[in-house]
Every structure is written in structure tokens, then in C-alpha cells.
PDB file of C-alpha atoms in Angstrom:
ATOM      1  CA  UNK B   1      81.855 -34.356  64.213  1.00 49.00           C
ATOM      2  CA  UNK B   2      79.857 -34.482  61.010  1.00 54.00           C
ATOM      3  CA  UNK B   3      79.665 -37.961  60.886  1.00 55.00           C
ATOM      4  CA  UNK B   4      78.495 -38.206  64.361  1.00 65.00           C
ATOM      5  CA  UNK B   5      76.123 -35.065  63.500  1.00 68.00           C
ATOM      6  CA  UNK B   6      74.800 -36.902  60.581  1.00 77.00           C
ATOM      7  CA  UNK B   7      74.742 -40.212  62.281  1.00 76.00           C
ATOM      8  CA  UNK B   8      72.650 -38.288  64.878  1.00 80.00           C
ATOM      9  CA  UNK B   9      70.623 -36.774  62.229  1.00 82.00           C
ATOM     10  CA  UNK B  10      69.754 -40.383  60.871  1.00 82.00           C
ATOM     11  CA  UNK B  11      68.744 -41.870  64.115  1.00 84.00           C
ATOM     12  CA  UNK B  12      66.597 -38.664  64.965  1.00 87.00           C
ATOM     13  CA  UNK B  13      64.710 -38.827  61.233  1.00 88.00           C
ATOM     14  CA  UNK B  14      64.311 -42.775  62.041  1.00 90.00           C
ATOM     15  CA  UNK B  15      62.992 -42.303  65.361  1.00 89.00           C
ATOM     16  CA  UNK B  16      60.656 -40.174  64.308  1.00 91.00           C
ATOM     17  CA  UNK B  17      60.112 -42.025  61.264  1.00 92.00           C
ATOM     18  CA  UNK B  18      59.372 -44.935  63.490  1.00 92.00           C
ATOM     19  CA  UNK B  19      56.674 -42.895  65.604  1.00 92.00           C
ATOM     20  CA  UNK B  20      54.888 -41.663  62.861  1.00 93.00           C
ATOM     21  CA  UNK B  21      54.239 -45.245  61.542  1.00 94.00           C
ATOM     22  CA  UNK B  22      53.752 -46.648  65.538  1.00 94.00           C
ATOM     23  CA  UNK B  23      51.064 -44.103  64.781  1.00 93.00           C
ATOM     24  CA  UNK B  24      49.354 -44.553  61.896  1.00 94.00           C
ATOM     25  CA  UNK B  25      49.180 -48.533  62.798  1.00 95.00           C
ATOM     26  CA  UNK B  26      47.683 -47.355  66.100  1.00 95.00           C
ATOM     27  CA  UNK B  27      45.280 -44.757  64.142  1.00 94.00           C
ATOM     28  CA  UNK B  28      44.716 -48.019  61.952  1.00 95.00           C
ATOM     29  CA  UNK B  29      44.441 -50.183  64.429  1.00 95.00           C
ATOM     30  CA  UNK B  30      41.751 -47.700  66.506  1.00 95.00           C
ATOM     31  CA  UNK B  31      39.566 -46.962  63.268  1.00 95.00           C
ATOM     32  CA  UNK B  32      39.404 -50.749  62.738  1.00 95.00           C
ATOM     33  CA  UNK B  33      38.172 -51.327  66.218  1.00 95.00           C
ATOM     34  CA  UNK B  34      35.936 -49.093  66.132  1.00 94.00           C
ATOM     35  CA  UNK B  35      34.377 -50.199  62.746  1.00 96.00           C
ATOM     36  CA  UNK B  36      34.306 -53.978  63.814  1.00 95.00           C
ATOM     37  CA  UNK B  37      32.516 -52.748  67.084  1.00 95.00           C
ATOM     38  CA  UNK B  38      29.863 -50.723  65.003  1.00 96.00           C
ATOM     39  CA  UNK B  39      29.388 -54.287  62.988  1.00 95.00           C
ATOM     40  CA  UNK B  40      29.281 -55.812  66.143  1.00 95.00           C
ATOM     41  CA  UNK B  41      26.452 -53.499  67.573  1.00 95.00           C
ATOM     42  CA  UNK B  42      24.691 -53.670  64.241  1.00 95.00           C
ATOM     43  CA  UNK B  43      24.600 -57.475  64.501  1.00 94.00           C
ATOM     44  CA  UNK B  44      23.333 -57.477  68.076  1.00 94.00           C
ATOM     45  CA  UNK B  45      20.816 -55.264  66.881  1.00 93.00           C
ATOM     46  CA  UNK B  46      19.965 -57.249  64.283  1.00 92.00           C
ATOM     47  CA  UNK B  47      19.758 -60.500  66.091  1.00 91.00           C
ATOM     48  CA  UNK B  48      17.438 -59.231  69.052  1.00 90.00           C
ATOM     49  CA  UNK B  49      14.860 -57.967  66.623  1.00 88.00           C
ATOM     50  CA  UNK B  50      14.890 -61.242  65.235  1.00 87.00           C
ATOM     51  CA  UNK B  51      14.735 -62.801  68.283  1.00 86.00           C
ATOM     52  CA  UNK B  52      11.520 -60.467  69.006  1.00 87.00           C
ATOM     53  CA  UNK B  53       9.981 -60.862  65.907  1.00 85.00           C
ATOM     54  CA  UNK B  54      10.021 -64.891  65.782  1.00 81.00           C
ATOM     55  CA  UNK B  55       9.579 -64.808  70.004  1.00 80.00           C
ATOM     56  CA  UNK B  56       6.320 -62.385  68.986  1.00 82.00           C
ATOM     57  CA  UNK B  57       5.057 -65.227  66.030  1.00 79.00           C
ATOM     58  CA  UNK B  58       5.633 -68.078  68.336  1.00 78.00           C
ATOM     59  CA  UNK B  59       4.120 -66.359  71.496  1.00 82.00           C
ATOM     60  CA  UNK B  60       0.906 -65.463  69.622  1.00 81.00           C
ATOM     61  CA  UNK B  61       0.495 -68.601  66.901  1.00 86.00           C
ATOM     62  CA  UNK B  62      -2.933 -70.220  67.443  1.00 88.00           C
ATOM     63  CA  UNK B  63      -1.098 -73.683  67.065  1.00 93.00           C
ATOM     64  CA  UNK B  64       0.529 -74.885  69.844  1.00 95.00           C
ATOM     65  CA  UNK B  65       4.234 -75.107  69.111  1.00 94.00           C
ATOM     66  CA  UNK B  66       6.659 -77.297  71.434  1.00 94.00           C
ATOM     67  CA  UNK B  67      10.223 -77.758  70.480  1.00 93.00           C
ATOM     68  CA  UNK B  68      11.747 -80.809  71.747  1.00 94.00           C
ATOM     69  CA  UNK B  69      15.591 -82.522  72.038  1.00 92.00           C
ATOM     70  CA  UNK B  70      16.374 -86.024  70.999  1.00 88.00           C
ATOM     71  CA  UNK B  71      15.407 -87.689  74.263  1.00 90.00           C
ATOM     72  CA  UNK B  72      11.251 -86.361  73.736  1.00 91.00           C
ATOM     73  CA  UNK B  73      11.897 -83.445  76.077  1.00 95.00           C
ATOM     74  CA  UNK B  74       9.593 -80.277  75.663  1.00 96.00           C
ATOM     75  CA  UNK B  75      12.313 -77.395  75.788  1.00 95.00           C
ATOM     76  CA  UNK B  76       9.812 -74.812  74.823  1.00 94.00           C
ATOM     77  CA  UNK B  77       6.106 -73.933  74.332  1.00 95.00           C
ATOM     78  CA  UNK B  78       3.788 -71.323  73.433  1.00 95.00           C
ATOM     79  CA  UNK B  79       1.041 -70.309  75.100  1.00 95.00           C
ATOM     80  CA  UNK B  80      -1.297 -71.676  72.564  1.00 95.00           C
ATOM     81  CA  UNK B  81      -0.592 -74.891  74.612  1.00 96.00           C
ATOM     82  CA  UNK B  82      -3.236 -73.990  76.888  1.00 96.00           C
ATOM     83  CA  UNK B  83      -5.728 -73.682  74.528  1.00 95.00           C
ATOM     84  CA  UNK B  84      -5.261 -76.819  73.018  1.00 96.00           C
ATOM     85  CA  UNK B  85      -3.837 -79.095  75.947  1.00 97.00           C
ATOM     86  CA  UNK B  86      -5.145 -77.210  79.182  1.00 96.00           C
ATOM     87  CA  UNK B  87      -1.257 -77.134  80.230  1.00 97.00           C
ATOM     88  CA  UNK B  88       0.777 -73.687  80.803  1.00 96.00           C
ATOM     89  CA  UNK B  89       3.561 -73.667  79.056  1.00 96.00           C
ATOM     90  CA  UNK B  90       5.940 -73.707  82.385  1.00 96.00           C
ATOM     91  CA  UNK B  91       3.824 -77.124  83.009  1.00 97.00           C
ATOM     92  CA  UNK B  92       5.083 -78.709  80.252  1.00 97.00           C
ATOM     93  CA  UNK B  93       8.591 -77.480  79.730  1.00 96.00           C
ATOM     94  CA  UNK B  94      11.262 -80.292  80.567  1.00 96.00           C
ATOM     95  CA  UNK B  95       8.762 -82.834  80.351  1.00 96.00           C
ATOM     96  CA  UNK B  96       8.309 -85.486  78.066  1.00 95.00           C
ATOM     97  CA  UNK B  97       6.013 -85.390  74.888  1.00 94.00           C
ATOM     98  CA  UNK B  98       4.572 -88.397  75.576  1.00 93.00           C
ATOM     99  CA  UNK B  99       2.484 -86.541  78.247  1.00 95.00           C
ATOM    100  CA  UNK B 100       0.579 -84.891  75.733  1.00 96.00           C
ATOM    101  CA  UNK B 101      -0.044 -88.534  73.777  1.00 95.00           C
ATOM    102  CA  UNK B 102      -2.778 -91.131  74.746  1.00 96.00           C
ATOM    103  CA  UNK B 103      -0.973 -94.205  76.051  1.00 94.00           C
ATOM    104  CA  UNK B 104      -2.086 -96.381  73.265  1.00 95.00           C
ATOM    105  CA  UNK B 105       0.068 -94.147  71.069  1.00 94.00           C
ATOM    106  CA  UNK B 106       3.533 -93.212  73.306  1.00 92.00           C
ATOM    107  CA  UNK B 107       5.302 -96.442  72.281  1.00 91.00           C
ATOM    108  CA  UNK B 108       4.462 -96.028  68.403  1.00 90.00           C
ATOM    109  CA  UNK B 109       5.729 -92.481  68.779  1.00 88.00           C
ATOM    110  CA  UNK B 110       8.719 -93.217  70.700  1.00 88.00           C
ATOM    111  CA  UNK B 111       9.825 -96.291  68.280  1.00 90.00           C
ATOM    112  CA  UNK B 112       9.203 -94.067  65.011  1.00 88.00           C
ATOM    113  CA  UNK B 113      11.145 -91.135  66.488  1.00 87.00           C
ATOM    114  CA  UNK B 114      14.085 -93.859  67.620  1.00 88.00           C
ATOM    115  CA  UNK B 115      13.920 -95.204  63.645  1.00 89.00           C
ATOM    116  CA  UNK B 116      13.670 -91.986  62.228  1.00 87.00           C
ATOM    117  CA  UNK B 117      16.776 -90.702  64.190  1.00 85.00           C
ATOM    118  CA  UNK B 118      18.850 -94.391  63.094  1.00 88.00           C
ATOM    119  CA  UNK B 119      17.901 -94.172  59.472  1.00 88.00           C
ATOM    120  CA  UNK B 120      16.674 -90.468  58.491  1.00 82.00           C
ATOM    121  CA  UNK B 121      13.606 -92.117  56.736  1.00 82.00           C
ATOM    122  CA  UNK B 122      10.534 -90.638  57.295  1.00 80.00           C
ATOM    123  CA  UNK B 123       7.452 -92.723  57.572  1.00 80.00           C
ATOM    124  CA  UNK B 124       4.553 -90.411  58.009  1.00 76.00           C
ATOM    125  CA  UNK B 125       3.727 -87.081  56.694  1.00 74.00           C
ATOM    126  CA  UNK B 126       5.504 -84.322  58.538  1.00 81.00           C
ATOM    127  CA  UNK B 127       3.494 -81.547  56.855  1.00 83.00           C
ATOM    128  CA  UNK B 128       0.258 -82.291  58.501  1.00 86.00           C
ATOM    129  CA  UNK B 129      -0.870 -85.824  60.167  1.00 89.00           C
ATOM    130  CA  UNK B 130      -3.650 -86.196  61.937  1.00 92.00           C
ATOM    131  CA  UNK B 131      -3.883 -87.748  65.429  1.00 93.00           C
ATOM    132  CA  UNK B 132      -5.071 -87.469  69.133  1.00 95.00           C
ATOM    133  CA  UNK B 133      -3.770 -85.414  71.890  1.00 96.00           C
ATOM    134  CA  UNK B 134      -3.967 -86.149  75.909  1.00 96.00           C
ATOM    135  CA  UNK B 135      -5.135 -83.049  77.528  1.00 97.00           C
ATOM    136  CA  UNK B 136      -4.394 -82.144  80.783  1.00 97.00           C
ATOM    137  CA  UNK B 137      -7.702 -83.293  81.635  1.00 96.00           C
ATOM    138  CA  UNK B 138      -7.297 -86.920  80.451  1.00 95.00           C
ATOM    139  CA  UNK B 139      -9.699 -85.865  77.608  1.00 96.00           C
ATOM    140  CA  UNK B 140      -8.898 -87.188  74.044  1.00 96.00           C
ATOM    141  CA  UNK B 141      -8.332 -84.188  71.691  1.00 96.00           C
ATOM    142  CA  UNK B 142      -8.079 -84.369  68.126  1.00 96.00           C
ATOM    143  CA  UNK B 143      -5.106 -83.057  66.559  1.00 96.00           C
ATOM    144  CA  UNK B 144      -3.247 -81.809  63.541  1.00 95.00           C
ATOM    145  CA  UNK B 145       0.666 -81.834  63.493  1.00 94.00           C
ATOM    146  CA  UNK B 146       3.213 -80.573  61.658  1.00 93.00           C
ATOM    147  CA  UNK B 147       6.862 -81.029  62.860  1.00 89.00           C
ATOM    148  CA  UNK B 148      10.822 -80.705  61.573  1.00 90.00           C
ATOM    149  CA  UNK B 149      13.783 -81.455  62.279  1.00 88.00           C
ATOM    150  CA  UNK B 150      17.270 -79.251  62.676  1.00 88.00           C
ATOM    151  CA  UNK B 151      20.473 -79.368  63.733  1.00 87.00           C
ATOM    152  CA  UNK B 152      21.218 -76.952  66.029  1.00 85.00           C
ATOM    153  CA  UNK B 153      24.675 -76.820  67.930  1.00 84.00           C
ATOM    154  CA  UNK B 154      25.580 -80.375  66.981  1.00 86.00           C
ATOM    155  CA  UNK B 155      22.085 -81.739  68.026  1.00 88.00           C
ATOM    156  CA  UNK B 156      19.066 -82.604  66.472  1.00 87.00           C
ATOM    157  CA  UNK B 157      15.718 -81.139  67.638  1.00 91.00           C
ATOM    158  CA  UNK B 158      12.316 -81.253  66.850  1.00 92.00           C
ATOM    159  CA  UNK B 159       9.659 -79.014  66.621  1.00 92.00           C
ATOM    160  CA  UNK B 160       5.770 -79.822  66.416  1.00 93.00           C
ATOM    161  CA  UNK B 161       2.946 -76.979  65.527  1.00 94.00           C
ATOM    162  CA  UNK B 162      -0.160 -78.629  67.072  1.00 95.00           C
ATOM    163  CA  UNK B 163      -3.782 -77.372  66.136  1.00 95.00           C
ATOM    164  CA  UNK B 164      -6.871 -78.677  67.638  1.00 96.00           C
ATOM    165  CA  UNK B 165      -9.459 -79.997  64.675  1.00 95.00           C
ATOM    166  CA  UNK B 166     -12.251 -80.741  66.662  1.00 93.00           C
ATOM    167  CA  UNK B 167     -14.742 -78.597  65.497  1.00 93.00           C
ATOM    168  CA  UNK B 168     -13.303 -79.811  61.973  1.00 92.00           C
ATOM    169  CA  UNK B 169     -14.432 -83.168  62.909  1.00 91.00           C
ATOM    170  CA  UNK B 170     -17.286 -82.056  64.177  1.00 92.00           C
ATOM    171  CA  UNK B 171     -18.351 -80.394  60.418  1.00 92.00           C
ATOM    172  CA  UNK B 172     -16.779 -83.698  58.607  1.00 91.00           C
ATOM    173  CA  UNK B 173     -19.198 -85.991  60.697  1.00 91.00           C
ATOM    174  CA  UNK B 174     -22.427 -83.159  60.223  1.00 91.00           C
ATOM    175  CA  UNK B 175     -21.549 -83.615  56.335  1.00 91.00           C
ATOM    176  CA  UNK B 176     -21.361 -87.334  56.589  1.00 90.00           C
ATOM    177  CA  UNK B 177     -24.436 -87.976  58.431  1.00 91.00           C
ATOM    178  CA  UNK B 178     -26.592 -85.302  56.006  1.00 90.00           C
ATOM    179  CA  UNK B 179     -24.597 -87.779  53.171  1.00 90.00           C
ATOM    180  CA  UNK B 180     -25.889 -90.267  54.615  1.00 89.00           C
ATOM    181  CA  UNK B 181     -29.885 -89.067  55.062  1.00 89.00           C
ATOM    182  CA  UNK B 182     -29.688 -88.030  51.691  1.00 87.00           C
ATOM    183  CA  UNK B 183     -28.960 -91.258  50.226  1.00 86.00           C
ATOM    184  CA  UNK B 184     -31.344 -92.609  52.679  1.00 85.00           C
ATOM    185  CA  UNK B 185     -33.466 -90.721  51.329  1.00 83.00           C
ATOM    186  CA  UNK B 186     -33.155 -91.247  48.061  1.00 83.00           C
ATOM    187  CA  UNK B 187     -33.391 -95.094  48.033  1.00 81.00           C
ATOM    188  CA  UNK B 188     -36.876 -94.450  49.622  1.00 75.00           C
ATOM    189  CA  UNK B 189     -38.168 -92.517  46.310  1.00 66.00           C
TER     190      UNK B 189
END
């Protein structure tokens, strides 16, 4: 009898053994969960004010901004694209660029982007290049681009931050032609 007391004994002490550590694992297990799903919340957090914050920038840049995929499709625009197009964003979304380019220029554009994407080499000045725009109009607008590239879920896009220079031009040609009178004006003394 006291081998089958102690035999008793042993399984009660391991059963009991057992549940305390089923417990603390489950305890574990619980306070783990409930960390990672503080980190989690933290991170969603974290990532919608960023969303808001860069959503805010784009949404109220002068410059119009249009992100486009590989094939020259507009997949987003600010609002600024009204100002300097005369297109609502929603006009222009899904489209391609090369509505917003004279037609003397859409081939040149779509060849460079096409030689750029074969060989990586750039051939203009990404930081700022001058150019014209097509406004919705059919009016010629003078423009200033910058534009990237990323990688973004195994495709490349582009994005362009458009600003319209005409009043620039305007200045540069005032300051040419009083150049100009001056000299003229000189060679008459």
C-alpha cells in the first residue's frame, strides 16, 4: 500500500507539477500577446500619422505632384494639379502622362523613360529640368520638374513635382529686353 500511496503521491505532485507549468506557459504565452498587440497598435499608430502627415504635405504642396507606374500611368495627384494643368486630380488619375505633354514632346518622353528603365542611365537632370506642360486647355505652360524613381512592392514608380515658371519667364525675358535697351543704349553714346 505504500508503494501504491507513494506512487499516487508522485503522479498527484506531477500532475500538478504539470499544471502549474501548462500555466505559467499560458501566463507567458498571454503577456506576450498582449505585448506584441500593444507593438502592433503602436505601429498602426505610427504608420497613420505618417500617412497623414505626408497625405497633408502632398495635398497642400504648391507643385503639382503625380506619381506614376512603369507603363506612364498617373496613379496619384495633388490638387496643385489644377493650378498648374486646369485638371482635377480625379481627371487625371489612371491616365497617361503624356496628356499633360505637348505632342511634339510624348515620343521623346516615352523613349527616354523606355531607355532609362533598360539601362538605369539617366540622361537629363532629375533635380530640376525645365520644359512645357499641355494644360487642359491646350495652352502651352512652362514647367519645372523634378522626379525619382523607387521600388515599391517589386515595381518601379515614378514620381514628378511639377511647378509652373511662367511668371519666372516672364521676369527672365523683362531682364533680357532692359539688357538689351541698355546696350542699345549704350552703343548710341
Amino acid at each position: 500500500i505504500r508503494v501504491d500511496l507513494s506512487l499516487e503521491r508522485a503522479w498527484r505532485d506531477a500532475y500538478r507539477t504539470f499544471w502549474k507549468q501548462l500555466l505559467a506557459v499560458v501566463f507567458l504565452l498571454a503577456i506576450s500577446l498582449y505585448v506584441f498587440l500593444k507593438m502592433v497598435r503602436r505601429l498602426k499608430s505610427a504608420l497613420h500619422t505618417s500617412e497623414e502627415k505626408y497625405r497633408h504635405f502632398w495635398e497642400t504642396s504648391t507643385d503639382a505632384v503625380i506619381f506614376m507606374d512603369m507603363e506612364r500611368r498617373i496613379q496619384f495627384a495633388n490638387p496643385a494639379v489644377q493650378d498648374v494643368f486646369g485638371y482635377a486630380p480625379e481627371e487625371v488619375i489612371g491616365r497617361n502622362i503624356a496628356m499633360l505633354q505637348p505632342e511634339r514632346l510624348r515620343e521623346a518622353h516615352r523613349e527616354g523613360l523606355a531607355r532609362y528603365l533598360r539601362t538605369g542611365v539617366k540622361k537629363l537632370n532629375w533635380r530640376a529640368t525645365e520644359t512645357v506642360g499641355l494644360r487642359k486647355d491646350g495652352t502651352e505652360v512652362p514647367i519645372e520638374i523634378a522626379f525619382s524613381d523607387m521600388e515599391m512592392d517589386d515595381r518601379r514608380w515614378f514620381v514628378g513635382f511639377m511647378r509652373d515658371i511662367t511668371e519666372r519667364k516672364k521676369s527672365e525675358e523683362a531682364l533680357h529686353q532692359s539688357e538689351e535697351r541698355l546696350r542699345q543704349s549704350q552703343k548710341m553714346e
